[in-house]
Short mmCIF file of C-alpha atoms and ligand atoms in Angstrom, two decimals:
data_model
loop_
_atom_site.label_atom_id
_atom_site.label_comp_id
_atom_site.label_asym_id
_atom_site.label_seq_id
_atom_site.Cartn_x
_atom_site.Cartn_y
_atom_site.Cartn_z
CA MET Y 1 -2.99 14.78 -4.76
CA LYS Y 2 -1.09 12.78 -7.36
CA VAL Y 3 -0.64 9.01 -7.40
CA VAL Y 4 2.54 7.97 -9.21
CA TYR Y 5 4.13 4.60 -9.86
CA THR Y 6 7.68 5.29 -10.98
CA ILE Y 7 10.80 6.68 -9.36
CA SER Y 8 11.29 9.24 -12.13
CA GLN Y 9 7.78 10.63 -11.57
CA VAL Y 10 8.55 11.06 -7.86
CA ARG Y 11 11.75 12.89 -8.69
CA GLU Y 12 9.87 15.24 -11.03
CA GLU Y 13 7.21 16.06 -8.45
CA LEU Y 14 9.79 16.64 -5.77
CA ALA Y 15 11.96 18.87 -7.92
CA ALA Y 16 8.96 21.19 -8.31
CA ALA Y 17 8.22 21.15 -4.56
CA ARG Y 18 11.85 21.92 -3.77
CA ARG Y 19 11.91 24.78 -6.25
CA ASP Y 20 8.98 26.21 -4.27
CA GLY Y 21 11.10 25.95 -1.11
CA LYS Y 22 8.88 23.33 0.52
CA THR Y 23 9.99 21.06 3.36
CA ILE Y 24 9.58 17.46 2.23
CA GLY Y 25 7.97 14.92 4.59
CA LEU Y 26 7.80 11.18 3.84
CA VAL Y 27 5.60 8.52 5.42
CA PRO Y 28 6.70 5.03 4.32
CA THR Y 29 3.97 2.35 4.57
CA ILE Y 30 3.04 -1.05 3.24
CA GLY Y 31 -0.56 0.09 2.74
CA ALA Y 32 -3.94 -0.97 4.18
CA LEU Y 33 -3.94 2.36 5.96
CA HIS Y 34 -5.64 2.89 9.31
CA GLU Y 35 -5.68 5.56 12.03
CA GLY Y 36 -2.14 4.61 13.10
CA HIS Y 37 -0.80 5.55 9.68
CA MET Y 38 -3.02 8.63 9.63
CA ALA Y 39 -1.37 9.93 12.82
CA LEU Y 40 1.97 9.89 10.97
CA ILE Y 41 0.45 11.54 7.92
CA ARG Y 42 -1.27 14.27 9.96
CA ARG Y 43 1.92 14.99 11.85
CA ALA Y 44 3.79 15.25 8.53
CA ARG Y 45 1.06 17.56 7.20
CA GLN Y 46 1.49 19.87 10.21
CA GLU Y 47 5.25 20.04 9.85
CA CYS Y 48 5.97 19.89 6.10
CA GLY Y 49 5.05 21.89 3.01
CA PHE Y 50 4.98 18.72 0.90
CA VAL Y 51 3.84 15.32 2.14
CA GLY Y 52 4.62 12.08 0.30
CA VAL Y 53 3.26 8.66 1.29
CA SER Y 54 4.79 5.50 -0.13
CA ILE Y 55 2.61 2.40 -0.39
CA PHE Y 56 4.56 -0.69 -1.26
CA VAL Y 57 4.10 -4.22 0.06
CA ASN Y 58 7.81 -4.84 0.32
CA GLN Y 59 8.36 -8.53 -0.33
CA ALA Y 60 11.93 -8.30 0.99
CA GLN Y 61 10.70 -7.79 4.56
CA PHE Y 62 8.39 -10.83 4.57
CA GLY Y 63 9.79 -14.27 5.38
CA PRO Y 64 8.97 -17.27 3.14
CA SER Y 65 6.29 -18.55 5.54
CA GLU Y 66 4.79 -15.12 6.26
CA ASP Y 67 1.61 -13.42 5.02
CA LEU Y 68 2.96 -11.63 1.89
CA THR Y 69 0.32 -12.98 -0.49
CA ARG Y 70 -2.61 -12.42 1.83
CA TYR Y 71 -1.41 -9.09 3.21
CA PRO Y 72 -4.32 -6.67 2.63
CA ARG Y 73 -4.04 -4.47 -0.47
CA ALA Y 74 -6.36 -1.48 -0.65
CA LEU Y 75 -4.89 1.20 -2.90
CA GLU Y 76 -8.26 2.75 -3.63
CA SER Y 77 -9.35 3.31 -0.03
CA ASP Y 78 -5.75 4.18 0.94
CA SER Y 79 -5.77 6.90 -1.73
CA GLU Y 80 -9.09 8.20 -0.44
CA MET Y 81 -7.76 8.46 3.11
CA CYS Y 82 -4.64 10.23 1.87
CA ARG Y 83 -6.68 12.64 -0.22
CA GLU Y 84 -8.79 13.55 2.82
CA ALA Y 85 -5.62 14.12 4.83
CA ASP Y 86 -4.35 16.50 2.15
CA VAL Y 87 -1.38 14.37 1.10
CA ASP Y 88 0.47 15.75 -1.95
CA LEU Y 89 1.86 12.57 -3.47
CA ILE Y 90 1.36 8.83 -3.22
CA PHE Y 91 4.15 6.65 -4.56
CA ALA Y 92 2.79 3.15 -5.24
CA PRO Y 93 5.47 1.31 -7.23
CA ASN Y 94 5.29 -2.31 -8.30
CA ALA Y 95 7.93 -4.87 -7.33
CA GLN Y 96 9.75 -4.49 -10.66
CA GLU Y 97 10.20 -0.75 -10.09
CA MET Y 98 11.80 -1.25 -6.68
CA TYR Y 99 13.62 -4.54 -7.29
CA PRO Y 100 14.46 -4.72 -10.98
CA GLU Y 101 15.84 -7.95 -12.44
CA GLY Y 102 19.21 -8.77 -10.88
CA PHE Y 103 18.78 -6.45 -7.85
CA ASN Y 104 21.30 -7.51 -5.25
CA SER Y 105 22.33 -4.67 -2.94
CA TRP Y 106 21.22 -4.86 0.69
CA VAL Y 107 21.52 -2.80 3.85
CA ASP Y 108 22.42 -4.70 7.00
CA VAL Y 109 22.20 -2.65 10.18
CA GLY Y 110 24.23 -4.37 12.89
CA GLY Y 111 23.44 -4.69 16.59
CA VAL Y 112 19.95 -3.43 17.17
CA SER Y 113 18.47 -5.43 14.27
CA GLU Y 114 19.88 -8.77 15.39
CA MET Y 115 17.79 -9.65 18.46
CA LEU Y 116 14.02 -10.10 19.05
CA GLU Y 117 12.23 -9.43 15.72
CA GLY Y 118 15.59 -10.01 14.05
CA GLU Y 119 15.74 -13.53 15.52
CA PHE Y 120 12.13 -14.44 14.93
CA ARG Y 121 12.01 -12.91 11.44
CA PRO Y 122 15.42 -13.50 9.84
CA GLY Y 123 16.06 -11.02 7.01
CA HIS Y 124 13.11 -8.81 8.03
CA PHE Y 125 15.15 -5.77 9.02
CA ARG Y 126 17.45 -6.17 6.04
CA GLY Y 127 14.35 -5.83 3.87
CA VAL Y 128 13.07 -2.87 5.90
CA ALA Y 129 16.41 -1.03 5.98
CA THR Y 130 16.98 -1.57 2.25
CA ILE Y 131 13.56 -0.31 1.20
CA CYS Y 132 13.75 2.66 3.57
CA LEU Y 133 17.19 3.69 2.30
CA LYS Y 134 15.89 3.40 -1.28
CA LEU Y 135 12.88 5.56 -0.37
CA PHE Y 136 15.14 8.08 1.37
CA ASN Y 137 17.29 8.26 -1.76
CA ILE Y 138 14.26 8.61 -4.02
CA PHE Y 139 12.45 11.29 -1.97
CA GLN Y 140 15.42 12.85 -0.17
CA PRO Y 141 12.98 13.94 2.52
CA ASP Y 142 13.80 16.50 5.20
CA ARG Y 143 11.74 14.43 7.64
CA ALA Y 144 10.49 10.85 7.66
CA TYR Y 145 7.78 9.67 10.03
CA PHE Y 146 7.79 6.30 11.80
CA GLY Y 147 5.41 4.85 14.39
CA LEU Y 148 6.58 3.79 17.84
CA LYS Y 149 4.32 0.77 17.29
CA ASP Y 150 7.28 -0.82 15.45
CA TYR Y 151 9.73 0.14 18.16
CA GLN Y 152 12.68 -1.97 17.07
CA GLN Y 153 12.20 -0.92 13.45
CA LEU Y 154 12.43 2.72 14.55
CA GLN Y 155 15.73 2.01 16.34
CA VAL Y 156 17.07 0.22 13.25
CA ILE Y 157 16.15 3.15 10.99
CA LYS Y 158 17.59 5.72 13.41
CA LYS Y 159 20.87 3.78 13.51
CA MET Y 160 21.01 3.38 9.74
CA VAL Y 161 20.41 7.09 9.18
CA ARG Y 162 23.05 8.01 11.76
CA GLU Y 163 25.71 5.58 10.54
CA LEU Y 164 25.16 6.04 6.80
CA ASP Y 165 24.88 9.84 7.04
CA VAL Y 166 21.38 10.10 5.60
CA PRO Y 167 20.37 13.79 5.86
CA THR Y 168 16.81 13.02 6.99
CA GLN Y 169 15.35 13.69 10.41
CA ILE Y 170 13.50 10.63 11.75
CA VAL Y 171 10.34 11.65 13.60
CA PRO Y 172 8.81 9.07 15.98
CA VAL Y 173 5.03 9.11 16.43
CA GLU Y 174 3.09 7.69 19.41
CA ILE Y 175 1.21 4.38 19.12
CA VAL Y 176 -2.44 4.79 18.12
CA ARG Y 177 -4.76 2.33 19.85
CA GLU Y 178 -8.34 1.20 19.52
CA ARG Y 179 -10.62 2.43 22.33
CA ASP Y 180 -10.10 -0.80 24.25
CA GLY Y 181 -6.30 -0.58 24.05
CA LEU Y 182 -5.43 -2.85 21.11
CA ALA Y 183 -2.65 -1.21 19.07
CA MET Y 184 -3.92 -0.54 15.56
CA SER Y 185 -2.44 -2.81 12.92
CA SER Y 186 -3.37 -3.98 9.44
CA ARG Y 187 -3.03 -7.52 10.81
CA ASN Y 188 -5.84 -7.02 13.37
CA ARG Y 189 -8.29 -7.80 10.58
CA TYR Y 190 -7.10 -11.42 10.59
CA LEU Y 191 -8.45 -11.86 14.14
CA GLY Y 192 -11.72 -13.72 14.67
CA PRO Y 193 -14.12 -12.38 17.35
CA GLU Y 194 -12.72 -14.55 20.16
CA GLU Y 195 -9.17 -13.77 19.10
CA ARG Y 196 -9.96 -10.06 18.98
CA LYS Y 197 -10.93 -10.25 22.66
CA ALA Y 198 -7.88 -12.34 23.50
CA ALA Y 199 -5.60 -9.82 21.75
CA LEU Y 200 -6.33 -7.32 24.52
CA VAL Y 201 -3.92 -9.27 26.68
CA LEU Y 202 -1.00 -7.45 25.00
CA SER Y 203 -2.01 -3.93 26.05
CA LYS Y 204 -3.27 -5.26 29.38
CA SER Y 205 0.14 -6.76 30.17
CA LEU Y 206 1.85 -3.49 29.22
CA GLY Y 207 -0.51 -1.66 31.60
CA LYS Y 208 0.59 -4.08 34.34
CA ALA Y 209 4.25 -3.37 33.59
CA LYS Y 210 3.59 0.36 33.94
CA ALA Y 211 1.67 -0.13 37.19
CA THR Y 212 4.50 -2.29 38.54
CA ILE Y 213 7.14 0.35 37.88
CA GLU Y 214 4.88 3.07 39.25
CA ALA Y 215 4.60 1.02 42.45
CA GLY Y 216 8.40 1.31 42.78
CA GLU Y 217 9.60 -1.99 41.31
CA ARG Y 218 12.92 -1.61 39.46
CA SER Y 219 13.90 -5.23 38.80
CA ALA Y 220 13.58 -5.94 35.06
CA SER Y 221 12.98 -9.64 35.67
CA ALA Y 222 10.21 -8.91 38.19
CA ILE Y 223 8.46 -6.62 35.68
CA GLN Y 224 9.00 -9.21 32.96
CA SER Y 225 7.39 -11.91 35.15
CA THR Y 226 4.32 -9.74 35.66
CA VAL Y 227 4.01 -9.38 31.89
CA TRP Y 228 4.51 -13.11 31.22
CA ASN Y 229 1.96 -14.12 33.89
CA CYS Y 230 -0.61 -11.79 32.43
CA ILE Y 231 -0.14 -13.03 28.85
CA ARG Y 232 -0.04 -16.68 29.93
CA SER Y 233 -3.44 -16.28 31.58
CA GLU Y 234 -4.91 -15.98 28.06
CA PRO Y 235 -5.27 -19.46 26.52
CA LEU Y 236 -5.28 -18.22 22.90
CA ALA Y 237 -1.98 -16.35 23.33
CA SER Y 238 1.48 -17.75 22.81
CA ILE Y 239 4.58 -15.66 23.43
CA ASP Y 240 7.40 -15.27 20.89
CA TYR Y 241 9.10 -12.84 23.25
CA ALA Y 242 8.14 -10.51 26.08
CA VAL Y 243 11.13 -8.63 27.46
CA VAL Y 244 12.16 -5.55 29.40
CA VAL Y 245 15.27 -4.10 27.71
CA ASP Y 246 17.22 -0.86 27.41
CA ALA Y 247 15.11 1.61 25.42
CA GLU Y 248 17.93 2.52 23.04
CA THR Y 249 20.23 -0.49 22.65
CA LEU Y 250 17.46 -3.09 23.24
CA LEU Y 251 20.01 -5.06 25.29
CA PRO Y 252 18.92 -6.93 28.42
CA ILE Y 253 19.06 -5.00 31.71
CA GLU Y 254 18.88 -6.07 35.34
CA THR Y 255 17.53 -2.87 36.82
CA VAL Y 256 15.38 -0.17 35.28
CA GLU Y 257 17.48 2.91 35.98
CA HIS Y 258 17.25 4.57 32.56
CA PRO Y 259 14.35 4.48 30.11
CA ALA Y 260 13.50 0.88 29.29
CA VAL Y 261 11.00 -0.64 26.92
CA VAL Y 262 8.73 -3.63 27.23
CA LEU Y 263 8.67 -5.34 23.84
CA LEU Y 264 6.08 -7.97 23.01
CA ALA Y 265 5.53 -10.35 20.12
CA VAL Y 266 2.59 -12.61 20.80
CA ARG Y 267 0.68 -14.98 18.56
CA ILE Y 268 -3.07 -14.99 18.96
CA GLY Y 269 -4.09 -18.08 17.06
CA ALA Y 270 -2.34 -17.74 13.70
CA THR Y 271 -1.93 -13.96 13.93
CA ARG Y 272 1.32 -12.51 15.22
CA LEU Y 273 0.98 -9.16 16.99
CA ILE Y 274 3.61 -6.80 18.39
CA ASP Y 275 3.22 -4.05 20.95
CA ASN Y 276 5.38 -2.15 23.41
CA THR Y 277 5.56 0.55 26.03
CA VAL Y 278 8.40 2.70 27.30
CA LEU Y 279 9.09 2.73 31.05
CA CYS Y 280 10.68 5.88 32.45
CA PRO Y 281 11.84 5.29 36.04
CA GLN Y 282 12.59 8.97 36.66
CA SER Y 283 9.08 10.18 35.98
CA THR Y 284 7.37 7.72 38.37
P1 AMP H 1 3.31 -0.43 7.99
O1 AMP H 1 2.42 -0.02 6.86
O2 AMP H 1 2.71 -1.47 8.87
O3 AMP H 1 4.73 -0.71 7.58
O4 AMP H 1 3.41 0.86 8.92
C1 AMP H 1 3.85 2.09 8.37
C2 AMP H 1 4.19 3.02 9.51
O5 AMP H 1 3.03 3.23 10.30
C3 AMP H 1 5.27 2.46 10.43
O6 AMP H 1 6.16 3.51 10.78
C4 AMP H 1 4.48 1.99 11.61
O7 AMP H 1 5.21 2.01 12.81
C5 AMP H 1 3.36 3.01 11.65
N1 AMP H 1 2.22 2.47 12.39
C6 AMP H 1 1.53 1.33 12.12
N2 AMP H 1 0.58 1.13 13.06
C7 AMP H 1 0.69 2.15 13.94
C8 AMP H 1 0.00 2.50 15.13
N3 AMP H 1 -0.99 1.76 15.64
N4 AMP H 1 0.37 3.64 15.78
C9 AMP H 1 1.38 4.40 15.30
N5 AMP H 1 2.07 4.11 14.18
C10 AMP H 1 1.74 3.01 13.51
#
């Protein structure tokens, strides 16, 4: 496994892999890797002859009052985990490499990026879309792997790739959870012991949404109320949003007739967590 820091080094490595006829897989991350990231990496390893992982704490996707400076950085242990997973290349650029002096070109994906996370984190998806398009241009991967954990992000990337004709297949990967149901996230380490317990209310409320639809309920607002009541029963939790929306457009729905998704953003103390689950009315 090689660790490189510049775009030209990535291009060199990839030219060699392409000459050998290898399929290129890319896993974009902001580091502090955990089992959620590893699921993406393992999937890429199964499907691609060459696996690249990018590790870059992308300042453009953090708001001014967000946790950019304290976001965990762990290149050494990240590299170790990648080495064990048989990754071929880590790209760990610095800010100057990705956003040189005077950088001022941005990707704005309309529609699906505007609501929910888009409202609560203005500019977030512009930062995400821009860095992902740059990474797609740098690696020109055949496949790029994204977690369903960041459900709206996945929809934004899929739309960008479709509308800007990026020749990369976007591969979604299931959410990896701790044994007790908490979705894995680098931000979980901010939680104190009481908050860690309280954070279970997210997955618990999603379980209730699933049980409600399995019991035959099809009203989106009824399912949404079940979710809200569950989260509100936890004193340390405060809801940014908790909605049942169309699984593709993320627009509000009245009735769950097609696949829908429950999207949550909940603050547990000072830590903001997101989670989600897809509801398929046909299969229940
Ligand atoms: P991040 O480093 O937080 O930007 O995440 C990099 C990629 O890993 C994104 O595509 C995330 O959706 C994915 N990811 C993060 N946590 C999980 C998880 N618990 N399960 C599945 N994918 C995840």
